[in-house]
PDB file of C-alpha atoms in Angstrom:
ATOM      1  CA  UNK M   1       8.306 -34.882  16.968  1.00  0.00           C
ATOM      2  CA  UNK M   2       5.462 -36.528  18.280  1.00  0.00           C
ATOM      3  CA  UNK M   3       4.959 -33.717  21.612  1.00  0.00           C
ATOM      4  CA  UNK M   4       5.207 -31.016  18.788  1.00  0.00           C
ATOM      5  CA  UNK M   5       2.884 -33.073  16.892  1.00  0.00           C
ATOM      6  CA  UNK M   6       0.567 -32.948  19.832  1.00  0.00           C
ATOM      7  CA  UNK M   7       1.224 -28.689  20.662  1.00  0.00           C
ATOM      8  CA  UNK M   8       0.198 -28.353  17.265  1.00  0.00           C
ATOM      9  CA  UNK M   9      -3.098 -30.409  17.285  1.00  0.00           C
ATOM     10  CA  UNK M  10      -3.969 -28.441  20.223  1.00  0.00           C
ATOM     11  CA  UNK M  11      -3.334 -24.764  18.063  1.00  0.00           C
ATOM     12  CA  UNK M  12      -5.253 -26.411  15.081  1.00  0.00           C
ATOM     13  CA  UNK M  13      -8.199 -26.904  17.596  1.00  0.00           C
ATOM     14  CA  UNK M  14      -7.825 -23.260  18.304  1.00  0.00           C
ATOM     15  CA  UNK M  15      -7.390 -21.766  14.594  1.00  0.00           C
ATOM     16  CA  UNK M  16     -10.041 -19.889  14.874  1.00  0.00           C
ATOM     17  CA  UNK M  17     -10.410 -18.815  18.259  1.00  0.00           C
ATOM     18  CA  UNK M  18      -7.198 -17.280  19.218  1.00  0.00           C
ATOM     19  CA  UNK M  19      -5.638 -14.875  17.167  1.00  0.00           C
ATOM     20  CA  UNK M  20      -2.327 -14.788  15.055  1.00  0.00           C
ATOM     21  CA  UNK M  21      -0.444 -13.189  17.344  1.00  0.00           C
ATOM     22  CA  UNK M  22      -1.483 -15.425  20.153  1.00  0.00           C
ATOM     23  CA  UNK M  23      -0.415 -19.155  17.673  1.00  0.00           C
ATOM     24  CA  UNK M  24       2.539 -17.359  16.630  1.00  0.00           C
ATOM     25  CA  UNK M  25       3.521 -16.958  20.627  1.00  0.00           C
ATOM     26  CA  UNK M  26       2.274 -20.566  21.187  1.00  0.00           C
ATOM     27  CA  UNK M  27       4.384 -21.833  18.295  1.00  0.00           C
ATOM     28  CA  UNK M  28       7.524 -20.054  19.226  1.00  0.00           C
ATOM     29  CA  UNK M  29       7.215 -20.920  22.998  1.00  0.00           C
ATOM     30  CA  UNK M  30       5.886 -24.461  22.771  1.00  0.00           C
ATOM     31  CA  UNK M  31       6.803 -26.064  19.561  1.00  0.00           C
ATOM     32  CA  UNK M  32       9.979 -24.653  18.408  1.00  0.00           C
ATOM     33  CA  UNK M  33      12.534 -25.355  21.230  1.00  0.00           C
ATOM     34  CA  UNK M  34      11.611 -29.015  20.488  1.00  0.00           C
ATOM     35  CA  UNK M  35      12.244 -29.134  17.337  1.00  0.00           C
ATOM     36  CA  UNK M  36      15.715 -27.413  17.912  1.00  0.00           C
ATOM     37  CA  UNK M  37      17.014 -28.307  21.369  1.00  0.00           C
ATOM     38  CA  UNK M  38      20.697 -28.823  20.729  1.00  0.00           C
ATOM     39  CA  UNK M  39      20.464 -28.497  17.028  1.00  0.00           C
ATOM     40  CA  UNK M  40      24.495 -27.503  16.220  1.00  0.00           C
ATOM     41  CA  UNK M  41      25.251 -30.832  17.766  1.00  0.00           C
ATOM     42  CA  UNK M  42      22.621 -32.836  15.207  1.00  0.00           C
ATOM     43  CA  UNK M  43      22.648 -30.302  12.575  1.00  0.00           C
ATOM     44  CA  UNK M  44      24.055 -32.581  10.526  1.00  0.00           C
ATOM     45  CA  UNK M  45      20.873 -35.195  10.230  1.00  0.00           C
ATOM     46  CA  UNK M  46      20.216 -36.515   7.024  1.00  0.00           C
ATOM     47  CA  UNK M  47      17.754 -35.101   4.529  1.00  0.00           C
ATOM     48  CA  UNK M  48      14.919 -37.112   5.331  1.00  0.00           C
ATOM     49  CA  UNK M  49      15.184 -36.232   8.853  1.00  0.00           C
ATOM     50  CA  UNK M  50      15.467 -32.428   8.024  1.00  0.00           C
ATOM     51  CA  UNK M  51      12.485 -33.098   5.832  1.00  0.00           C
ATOM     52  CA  UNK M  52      10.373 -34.539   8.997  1.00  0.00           C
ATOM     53  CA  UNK M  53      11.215 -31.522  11.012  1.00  0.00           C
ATOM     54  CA  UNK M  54      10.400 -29.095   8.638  1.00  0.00           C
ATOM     55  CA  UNK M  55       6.949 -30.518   7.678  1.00  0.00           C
ATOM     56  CA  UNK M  56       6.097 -30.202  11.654  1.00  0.00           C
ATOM     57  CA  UNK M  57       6.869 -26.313  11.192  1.00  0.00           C
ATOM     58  CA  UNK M  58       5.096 -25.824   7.901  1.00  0.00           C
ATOM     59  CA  UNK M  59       1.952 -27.413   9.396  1.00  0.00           C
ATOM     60  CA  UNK M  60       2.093 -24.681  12.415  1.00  0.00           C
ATOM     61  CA  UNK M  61       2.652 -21.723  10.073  1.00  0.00           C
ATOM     62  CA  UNK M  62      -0.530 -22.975   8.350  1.00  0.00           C
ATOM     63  CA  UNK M  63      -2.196 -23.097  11.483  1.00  0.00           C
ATOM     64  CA  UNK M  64      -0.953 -20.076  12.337  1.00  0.00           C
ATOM     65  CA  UNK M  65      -1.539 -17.847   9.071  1.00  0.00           C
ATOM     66  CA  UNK M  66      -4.689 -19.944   7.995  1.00  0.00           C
ATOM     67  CA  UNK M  67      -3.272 -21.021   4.771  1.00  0.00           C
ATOM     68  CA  UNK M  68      -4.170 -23.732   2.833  1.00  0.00           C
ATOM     69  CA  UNK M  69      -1.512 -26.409   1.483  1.00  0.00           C
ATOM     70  CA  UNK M  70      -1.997 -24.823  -1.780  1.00  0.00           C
ATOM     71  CA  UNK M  71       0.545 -21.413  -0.875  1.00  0.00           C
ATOM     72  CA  UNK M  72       3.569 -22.389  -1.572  1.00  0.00           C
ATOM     73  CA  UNK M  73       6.628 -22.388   1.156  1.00  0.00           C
ATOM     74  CA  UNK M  74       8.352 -19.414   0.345  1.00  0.00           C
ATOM     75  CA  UNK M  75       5.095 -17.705   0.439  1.00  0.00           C
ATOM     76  CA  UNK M  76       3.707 -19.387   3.574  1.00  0.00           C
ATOM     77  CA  UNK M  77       7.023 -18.495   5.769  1.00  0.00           C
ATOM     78  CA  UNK M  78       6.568 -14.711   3.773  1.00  0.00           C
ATOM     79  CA  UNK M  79       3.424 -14.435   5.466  1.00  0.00           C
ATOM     80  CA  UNK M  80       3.993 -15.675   9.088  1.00  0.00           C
ATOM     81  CA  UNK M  81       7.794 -13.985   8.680  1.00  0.00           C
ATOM     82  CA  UNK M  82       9.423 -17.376   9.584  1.00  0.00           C
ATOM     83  CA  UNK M  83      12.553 -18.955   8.517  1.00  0.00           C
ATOM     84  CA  UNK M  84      13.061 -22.716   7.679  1.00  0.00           C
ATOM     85  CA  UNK M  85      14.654 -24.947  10.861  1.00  0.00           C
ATOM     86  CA  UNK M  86      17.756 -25.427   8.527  1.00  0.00           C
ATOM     87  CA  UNK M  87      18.219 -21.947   7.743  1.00  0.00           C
ATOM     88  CA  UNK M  88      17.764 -21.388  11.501  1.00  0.00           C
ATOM     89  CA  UNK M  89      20.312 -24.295  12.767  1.00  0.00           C
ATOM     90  CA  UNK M  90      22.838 -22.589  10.494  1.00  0.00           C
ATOM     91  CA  UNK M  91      22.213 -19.500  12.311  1.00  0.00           C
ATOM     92  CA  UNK M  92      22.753 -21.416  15.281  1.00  0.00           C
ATOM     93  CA  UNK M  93      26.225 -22.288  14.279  1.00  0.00           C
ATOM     94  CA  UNK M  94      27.074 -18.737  13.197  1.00  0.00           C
ATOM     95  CA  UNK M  95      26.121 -17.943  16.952  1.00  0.00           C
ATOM     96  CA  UNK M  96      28.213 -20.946  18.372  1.00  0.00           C
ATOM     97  CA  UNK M  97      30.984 -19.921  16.187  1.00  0.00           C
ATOM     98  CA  UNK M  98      31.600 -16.237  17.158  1.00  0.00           C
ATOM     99  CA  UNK M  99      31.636 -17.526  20.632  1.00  0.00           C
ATOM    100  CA  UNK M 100      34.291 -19.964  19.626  1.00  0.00           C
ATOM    101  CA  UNK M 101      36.523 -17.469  18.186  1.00  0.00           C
ATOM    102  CA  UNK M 102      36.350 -15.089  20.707  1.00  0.00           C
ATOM    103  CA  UNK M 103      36.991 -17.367  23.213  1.00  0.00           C
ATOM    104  CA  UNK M 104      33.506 -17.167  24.729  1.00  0.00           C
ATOM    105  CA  UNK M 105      33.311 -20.922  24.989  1.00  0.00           C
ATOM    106  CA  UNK M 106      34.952 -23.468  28.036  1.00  0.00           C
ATOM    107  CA  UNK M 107      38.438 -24.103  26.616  1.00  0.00           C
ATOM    108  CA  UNK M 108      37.695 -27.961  26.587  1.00  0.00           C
ATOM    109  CA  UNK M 109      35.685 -26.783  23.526  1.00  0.00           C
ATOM    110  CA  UNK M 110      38.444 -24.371  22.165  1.00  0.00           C
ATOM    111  CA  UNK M 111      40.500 -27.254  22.340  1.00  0.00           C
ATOM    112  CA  UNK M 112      38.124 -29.621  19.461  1.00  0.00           C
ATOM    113  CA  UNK M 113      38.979 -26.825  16.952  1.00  0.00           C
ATOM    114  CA  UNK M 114      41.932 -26.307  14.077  1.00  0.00           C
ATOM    115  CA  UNK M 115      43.973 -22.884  14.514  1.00  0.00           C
ATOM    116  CA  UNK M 116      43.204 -19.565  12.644  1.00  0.00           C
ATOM    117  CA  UNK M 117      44.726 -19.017   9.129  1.00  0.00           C
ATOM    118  CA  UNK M 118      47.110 -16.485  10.643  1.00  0.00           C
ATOM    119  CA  UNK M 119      48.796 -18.840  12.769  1.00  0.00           C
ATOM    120  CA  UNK M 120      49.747 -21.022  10.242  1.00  0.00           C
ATOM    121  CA  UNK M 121      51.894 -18.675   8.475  1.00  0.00           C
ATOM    122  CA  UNK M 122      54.228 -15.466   9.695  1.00  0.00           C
ATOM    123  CA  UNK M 123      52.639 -14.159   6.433  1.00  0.00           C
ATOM    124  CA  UNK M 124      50.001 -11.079   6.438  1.00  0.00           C
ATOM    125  CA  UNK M 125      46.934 -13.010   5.180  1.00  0.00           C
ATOM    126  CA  UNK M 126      43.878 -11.456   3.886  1.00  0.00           C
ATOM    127  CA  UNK M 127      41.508 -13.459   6.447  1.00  0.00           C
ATOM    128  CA  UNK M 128      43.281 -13.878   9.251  1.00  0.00           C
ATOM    129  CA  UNK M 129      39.864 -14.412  11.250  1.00  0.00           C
ATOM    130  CA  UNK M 130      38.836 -17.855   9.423  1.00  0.00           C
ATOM    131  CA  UNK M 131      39.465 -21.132  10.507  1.00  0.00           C
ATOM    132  CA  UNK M 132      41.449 -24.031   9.252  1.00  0.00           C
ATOM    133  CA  UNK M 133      37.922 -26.441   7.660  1.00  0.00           C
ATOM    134  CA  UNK M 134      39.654 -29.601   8.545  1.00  0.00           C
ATOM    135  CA  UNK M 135      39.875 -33.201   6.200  1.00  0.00           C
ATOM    136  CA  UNK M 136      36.672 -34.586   5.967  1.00  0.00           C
ATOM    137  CA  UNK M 137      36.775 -38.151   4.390  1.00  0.00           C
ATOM    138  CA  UNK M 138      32.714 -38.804   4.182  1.00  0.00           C
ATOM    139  CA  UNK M 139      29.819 -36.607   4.153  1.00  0.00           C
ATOM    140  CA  UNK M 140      28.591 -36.954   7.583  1.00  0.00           C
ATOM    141  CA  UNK M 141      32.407 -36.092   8.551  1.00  0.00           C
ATOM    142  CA  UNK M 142      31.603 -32.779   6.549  1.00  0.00           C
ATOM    143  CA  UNK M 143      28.169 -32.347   7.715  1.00  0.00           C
ATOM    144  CA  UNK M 144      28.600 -32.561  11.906  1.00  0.00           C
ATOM    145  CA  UNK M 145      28.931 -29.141  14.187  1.00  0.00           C
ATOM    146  CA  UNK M 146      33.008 -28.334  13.484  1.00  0.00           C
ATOM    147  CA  UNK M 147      33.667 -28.701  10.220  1.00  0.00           C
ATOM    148  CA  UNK M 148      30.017 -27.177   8.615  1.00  0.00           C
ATOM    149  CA  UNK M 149      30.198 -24.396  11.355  1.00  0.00           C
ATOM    150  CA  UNK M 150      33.850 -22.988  10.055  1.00  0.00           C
ATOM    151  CA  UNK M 151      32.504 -23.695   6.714  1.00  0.00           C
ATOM    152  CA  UNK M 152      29.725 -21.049   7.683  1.00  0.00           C
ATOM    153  CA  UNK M 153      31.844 -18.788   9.720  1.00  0.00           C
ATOM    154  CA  UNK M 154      34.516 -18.794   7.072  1.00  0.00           C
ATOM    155  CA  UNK M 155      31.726 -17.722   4.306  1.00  0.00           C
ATOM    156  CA  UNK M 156      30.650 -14.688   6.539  1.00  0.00           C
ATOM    157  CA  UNK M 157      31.504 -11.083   5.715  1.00  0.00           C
ATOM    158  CA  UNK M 158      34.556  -9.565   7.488  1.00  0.00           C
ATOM    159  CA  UNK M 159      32.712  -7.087   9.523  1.00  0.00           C
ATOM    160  CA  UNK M 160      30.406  -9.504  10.494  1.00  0.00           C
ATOM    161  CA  UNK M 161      32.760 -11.669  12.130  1.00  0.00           C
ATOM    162  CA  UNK M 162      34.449  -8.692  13.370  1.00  0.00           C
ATOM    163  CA  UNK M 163      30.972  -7.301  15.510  1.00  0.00           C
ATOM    164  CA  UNK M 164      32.224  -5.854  18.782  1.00  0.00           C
ATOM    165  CA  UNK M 165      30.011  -7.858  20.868  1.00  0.00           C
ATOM    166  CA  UNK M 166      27.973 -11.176  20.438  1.00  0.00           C
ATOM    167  CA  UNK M 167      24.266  -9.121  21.019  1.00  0.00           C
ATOM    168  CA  UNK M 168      25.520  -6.688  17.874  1.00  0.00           C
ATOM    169  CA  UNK M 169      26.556 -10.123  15.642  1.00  0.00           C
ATOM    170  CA  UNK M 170      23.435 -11.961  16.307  1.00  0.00           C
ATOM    171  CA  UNK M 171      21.133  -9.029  15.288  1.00  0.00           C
ATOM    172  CA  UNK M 172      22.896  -8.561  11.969  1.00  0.00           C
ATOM    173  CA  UNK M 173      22.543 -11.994  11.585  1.00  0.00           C
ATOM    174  CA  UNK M 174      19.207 -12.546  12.032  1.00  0.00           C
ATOM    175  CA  UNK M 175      18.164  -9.191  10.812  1.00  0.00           C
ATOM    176  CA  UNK M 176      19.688 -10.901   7.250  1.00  0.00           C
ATOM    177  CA  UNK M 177      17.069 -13.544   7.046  1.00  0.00           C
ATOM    178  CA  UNK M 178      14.423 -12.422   9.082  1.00  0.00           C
ATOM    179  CA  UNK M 179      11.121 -10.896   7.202  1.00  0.00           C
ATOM    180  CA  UNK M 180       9.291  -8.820   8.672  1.00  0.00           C
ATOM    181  CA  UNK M 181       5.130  -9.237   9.003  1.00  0.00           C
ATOM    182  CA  UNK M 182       3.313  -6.018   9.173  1.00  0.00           C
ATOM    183  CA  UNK M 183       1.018  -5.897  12.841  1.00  0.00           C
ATOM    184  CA  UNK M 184      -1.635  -5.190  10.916  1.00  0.00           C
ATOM    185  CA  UNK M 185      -2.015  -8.536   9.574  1.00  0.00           C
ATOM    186  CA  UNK M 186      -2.916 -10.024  12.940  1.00  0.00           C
ATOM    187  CA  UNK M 187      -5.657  -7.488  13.238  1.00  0.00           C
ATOM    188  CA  UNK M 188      -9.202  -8.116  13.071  1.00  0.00           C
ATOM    189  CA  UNK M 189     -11.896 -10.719  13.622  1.00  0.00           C
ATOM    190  CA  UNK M 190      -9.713 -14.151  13.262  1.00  0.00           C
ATOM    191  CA  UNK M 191     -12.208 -15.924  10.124  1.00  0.00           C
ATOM    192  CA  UNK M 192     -11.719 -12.823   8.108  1.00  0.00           C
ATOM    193  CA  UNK M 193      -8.570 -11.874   8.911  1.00  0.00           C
ATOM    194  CA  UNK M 194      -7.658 -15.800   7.399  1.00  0.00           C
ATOM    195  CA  UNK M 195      -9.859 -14.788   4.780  1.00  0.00           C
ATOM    196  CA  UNK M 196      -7.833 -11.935   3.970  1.00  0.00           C
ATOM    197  CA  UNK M 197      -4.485 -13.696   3.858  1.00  0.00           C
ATOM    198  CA  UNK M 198      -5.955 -16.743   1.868  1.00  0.00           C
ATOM    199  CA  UNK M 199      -7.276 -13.894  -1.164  1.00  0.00           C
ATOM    200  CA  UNK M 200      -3.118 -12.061  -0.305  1.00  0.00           C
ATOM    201  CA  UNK M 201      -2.052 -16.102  -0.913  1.00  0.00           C
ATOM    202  CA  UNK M 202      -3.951 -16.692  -3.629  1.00  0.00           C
ATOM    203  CA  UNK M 203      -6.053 -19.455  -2.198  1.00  0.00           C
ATOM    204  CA  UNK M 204      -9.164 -17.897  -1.583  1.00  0.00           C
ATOM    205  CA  UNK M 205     -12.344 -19.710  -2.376  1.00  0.00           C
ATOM    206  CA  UNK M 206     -12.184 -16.903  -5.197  1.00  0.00           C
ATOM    207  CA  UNK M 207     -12.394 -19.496  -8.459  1.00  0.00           C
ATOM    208  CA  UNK M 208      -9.531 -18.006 -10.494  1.00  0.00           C
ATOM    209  CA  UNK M 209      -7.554 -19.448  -7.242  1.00  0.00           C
ATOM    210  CA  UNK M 210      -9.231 -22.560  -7.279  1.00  0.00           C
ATOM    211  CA  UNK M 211      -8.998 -22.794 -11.145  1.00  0.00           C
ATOM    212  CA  UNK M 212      -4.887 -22.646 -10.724  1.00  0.00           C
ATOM    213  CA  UNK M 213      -5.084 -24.916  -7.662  1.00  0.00           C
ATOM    214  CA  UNK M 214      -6.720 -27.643  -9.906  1.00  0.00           C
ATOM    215  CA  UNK M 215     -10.226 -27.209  -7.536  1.00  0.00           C
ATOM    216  CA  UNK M 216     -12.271 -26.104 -10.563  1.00  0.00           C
ATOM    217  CA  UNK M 217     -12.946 -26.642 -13.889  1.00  0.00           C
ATOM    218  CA  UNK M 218     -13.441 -22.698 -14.495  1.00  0.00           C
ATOM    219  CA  UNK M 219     -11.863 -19.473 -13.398  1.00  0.00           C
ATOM    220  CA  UNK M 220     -15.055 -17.600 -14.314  1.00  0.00           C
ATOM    221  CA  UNK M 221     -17.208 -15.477 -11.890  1.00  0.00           C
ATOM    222  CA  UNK M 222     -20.759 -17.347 -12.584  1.00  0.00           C
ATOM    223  CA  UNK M 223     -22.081 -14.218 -11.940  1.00  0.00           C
ATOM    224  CA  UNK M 224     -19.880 -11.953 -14.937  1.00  0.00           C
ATOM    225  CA  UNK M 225     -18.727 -14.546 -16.721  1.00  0.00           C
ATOM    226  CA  UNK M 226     -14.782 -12.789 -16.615  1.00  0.00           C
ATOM    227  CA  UNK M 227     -11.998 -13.861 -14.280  1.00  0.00           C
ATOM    228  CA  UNK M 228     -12.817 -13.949 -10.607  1.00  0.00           C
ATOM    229  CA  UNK M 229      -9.674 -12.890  -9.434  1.00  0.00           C
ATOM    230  CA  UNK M 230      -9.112 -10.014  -6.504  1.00  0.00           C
ATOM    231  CA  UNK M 231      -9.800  -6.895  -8.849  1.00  0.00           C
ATOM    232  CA  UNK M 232     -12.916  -8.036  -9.794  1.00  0.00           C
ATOM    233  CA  UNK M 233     -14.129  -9.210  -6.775  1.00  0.00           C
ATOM    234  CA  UNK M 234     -13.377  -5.829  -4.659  1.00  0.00           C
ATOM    235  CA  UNK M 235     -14.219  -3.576  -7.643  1.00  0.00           C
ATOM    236  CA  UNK M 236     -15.790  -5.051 -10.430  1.00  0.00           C
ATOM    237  CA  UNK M 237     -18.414  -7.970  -9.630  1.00  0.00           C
ATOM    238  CA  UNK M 238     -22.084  -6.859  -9.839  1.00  0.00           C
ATOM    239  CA  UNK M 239     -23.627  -9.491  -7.190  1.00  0.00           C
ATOM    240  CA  UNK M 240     -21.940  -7.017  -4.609  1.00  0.00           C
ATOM    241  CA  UNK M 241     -22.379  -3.158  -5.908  1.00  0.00           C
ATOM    242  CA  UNK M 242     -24.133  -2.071  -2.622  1.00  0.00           C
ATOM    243  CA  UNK M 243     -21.883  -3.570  -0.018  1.00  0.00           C
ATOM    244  CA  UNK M 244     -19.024  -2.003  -2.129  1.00  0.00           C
ATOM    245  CA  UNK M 245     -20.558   1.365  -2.718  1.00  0.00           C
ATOM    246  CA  UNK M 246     -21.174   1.048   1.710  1.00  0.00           C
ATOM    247  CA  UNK M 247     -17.300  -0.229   1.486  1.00  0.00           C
ATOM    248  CA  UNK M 248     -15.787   3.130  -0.539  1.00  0.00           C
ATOM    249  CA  UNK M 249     -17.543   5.300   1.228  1.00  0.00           C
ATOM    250  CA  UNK M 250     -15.736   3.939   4.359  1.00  0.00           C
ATOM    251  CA  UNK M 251     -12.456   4.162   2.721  1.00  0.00           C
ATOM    252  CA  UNK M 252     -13.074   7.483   1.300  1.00  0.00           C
ATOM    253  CA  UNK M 253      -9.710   8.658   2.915  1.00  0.00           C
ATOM    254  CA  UNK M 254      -7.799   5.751   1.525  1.00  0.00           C
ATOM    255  CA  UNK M 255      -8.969   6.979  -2.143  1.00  0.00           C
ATOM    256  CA  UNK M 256      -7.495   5.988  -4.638  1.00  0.00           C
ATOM    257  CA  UNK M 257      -7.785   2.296  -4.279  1.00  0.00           C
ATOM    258  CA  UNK M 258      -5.973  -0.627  -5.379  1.00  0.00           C
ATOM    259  CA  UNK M 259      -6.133  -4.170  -5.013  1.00  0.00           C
ATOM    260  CA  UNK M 260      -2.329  -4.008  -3.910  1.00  0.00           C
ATOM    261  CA  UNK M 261      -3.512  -1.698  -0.823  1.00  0.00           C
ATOM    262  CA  UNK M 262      -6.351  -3.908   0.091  1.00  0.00           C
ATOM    263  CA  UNK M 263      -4.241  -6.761   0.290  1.00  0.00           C
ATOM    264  CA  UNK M 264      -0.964  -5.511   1.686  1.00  0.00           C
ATOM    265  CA  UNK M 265      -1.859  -2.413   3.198  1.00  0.00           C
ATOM    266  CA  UNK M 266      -0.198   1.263   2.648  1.00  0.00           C
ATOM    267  CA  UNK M 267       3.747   1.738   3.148  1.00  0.00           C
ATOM    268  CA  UNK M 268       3.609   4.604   3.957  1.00  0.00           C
ATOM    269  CA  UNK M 269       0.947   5.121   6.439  1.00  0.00           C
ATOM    270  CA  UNK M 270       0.915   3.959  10.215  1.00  0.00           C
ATOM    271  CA  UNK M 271      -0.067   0.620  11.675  1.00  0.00           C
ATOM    272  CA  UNK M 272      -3.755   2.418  12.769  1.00  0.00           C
ATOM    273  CA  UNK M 273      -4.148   3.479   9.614  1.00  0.00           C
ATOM    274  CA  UNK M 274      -3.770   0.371   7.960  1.00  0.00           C
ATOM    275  CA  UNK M 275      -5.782  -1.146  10.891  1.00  0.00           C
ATOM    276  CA  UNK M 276      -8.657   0.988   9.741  1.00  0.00           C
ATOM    277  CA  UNK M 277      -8.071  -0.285   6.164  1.00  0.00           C
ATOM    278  CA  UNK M 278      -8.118  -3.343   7.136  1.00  0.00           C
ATOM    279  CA  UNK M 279     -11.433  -3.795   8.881  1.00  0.00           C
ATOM    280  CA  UNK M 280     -13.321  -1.749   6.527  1.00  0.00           C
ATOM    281  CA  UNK M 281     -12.375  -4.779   3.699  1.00  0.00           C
ATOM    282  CA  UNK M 282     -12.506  -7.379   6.720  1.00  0.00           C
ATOM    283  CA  UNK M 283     -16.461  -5.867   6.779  1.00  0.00           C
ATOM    284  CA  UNK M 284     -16.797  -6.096   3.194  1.00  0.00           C
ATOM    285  CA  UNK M 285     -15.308  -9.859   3.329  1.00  0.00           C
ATOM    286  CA  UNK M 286     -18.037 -10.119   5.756  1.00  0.00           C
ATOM    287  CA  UNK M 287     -21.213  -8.630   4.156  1.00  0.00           C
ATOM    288  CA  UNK M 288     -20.565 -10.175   0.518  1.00  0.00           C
ATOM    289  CA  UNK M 289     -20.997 -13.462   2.189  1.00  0.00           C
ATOM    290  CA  UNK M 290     -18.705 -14.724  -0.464  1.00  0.00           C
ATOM    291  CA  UNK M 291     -16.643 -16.997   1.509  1.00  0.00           C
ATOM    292  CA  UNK M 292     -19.775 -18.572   3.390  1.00  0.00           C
ATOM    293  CA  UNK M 293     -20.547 -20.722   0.308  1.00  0.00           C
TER     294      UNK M 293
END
């Protein structure tokens, strides 16, 4: 923990300097094979442990998306398109598993494990790919690499177990938990491109998001006097009507707007496209000056 510690208080130093792309690389590189080097073998750590580990990774993704400690988890690993360590060591043991049951494992190891279902019995059975999950008196018994990984192989859909090579099971897996962060997120000048994702986040400096993080006592734009959320800021506030009229006119081909496109960009139009969204609000992030205060 503590050389992670010390990869990520280099990337912190850098926040702002390198780009997401580039942390996210540094992260995956750097950071995470130390904080899951042999993981099916301790997999079964306690909670507090797993609690340790997984505060080391949530501190990088905030590094890495610019977040503040406000977003909540599920939204933080949504934006940087990360899974949590335990969801990943459980993939791990998925991976270890198919290997076991096609016998792409030394047989030393073949030898640690129970026989299939179908050998027990001359009967046809209806999963004759699972595993015998052997006794387990205690919890740690249930928790360590054989008996939780037949658990998780056992719990896996038929065809899934039945993938004609190991390359073709591990995509399905991962493809299963893996979310996927549009490119155009990591585009732009790195302060407004966190500025950006902290408004998408809802933990802007905007003060309907401070308001709900308990950072103010108001929600109101001083300004308006109405709810200084997104909306109002892009299309409503008066303090900014020329840099927005300057910002429409640059978007004229993305008419009609919506705070949903701003933020999350345009499904159905290509990466350059949304690119070119992208920096014209990135500009108008920068000329409102409103996250300078």
């Amino acid at each position: 923990l503590l050389s992670a510690s010390k990869v990520i208080g280099i990337m912190r130093k850098l926040k702002f300097v390198l780009n997401r792309r580039c942390l996210n690389q540094i992260y995956i590189s750097y950071v995470r094979p130390l904080l899951e080097y042999s993981s099916i073998v301790w997999a079964g750590c306690t909670d507090q442990q797993s609690v340790s580990l997984e505060r080391i990774q949530n501190e990088a993704a905030r590094v890495v998306t610019g977040l503040t400690r406000s977003v909540s988890l599920n939204n933080l690993y949504k934006e940087c398109g990360w899974a949590s360590l335990q969801h990943r060591r459980e993939m791990q043991k998925c991976y270890f598993m198919y290997k076991v049951y096609n016998s792409l494992v030394p047989q030393y190891v073949l030898d640690l494990f129970p026989i299939n279902v179908n050998e027990r019995s001359t009967y046809e059975l209806r999963n004759p790919e699972n595993f015998t999950v052997p006794f387990s008196r205690t919890t740690i018994m249930q928790k360590s690499c054989i008996p939780s990984g037949i658990s998780l192989w056992n719990g896996l859909d038929t065809n899934v177990k039945l993938s004609s090579s190991f390359l073709s099971f591990k995509g399905t897996i991962r493809n299963a938990s893996n979310t996927l962060v549009p490119p155009f997120y990591s585009h732009g000048i790195r302060i407004l491109a966190v500025q950006h994702a902290r408004i998408r986040n809802s933990c802007s400096n905007l003060n309907v998001h401070l308001f709900y993080n308990h950072l103010s006592t108001s929600p109101l734009c001083i300004f308006c006097n109405s709810i200084e959320d997104a909306e109002h800021y892009f299309f409503v506030c008066r303090r900014f009507q020329t840099q927005r009229l300057d910002f429409f006119n640059e978007t004229r081909t993305f008419h009609p707007l919506s705070t949903k496109k701003l933020l999350y960009g345009i499904d159905f139009y290509s990466n350059e496209d949304n690119c070119k969204l992208f920096e014209a609000v990135h500009k108008y992030i920068k000329c409102t000056k409103r996250f300078q205060e």
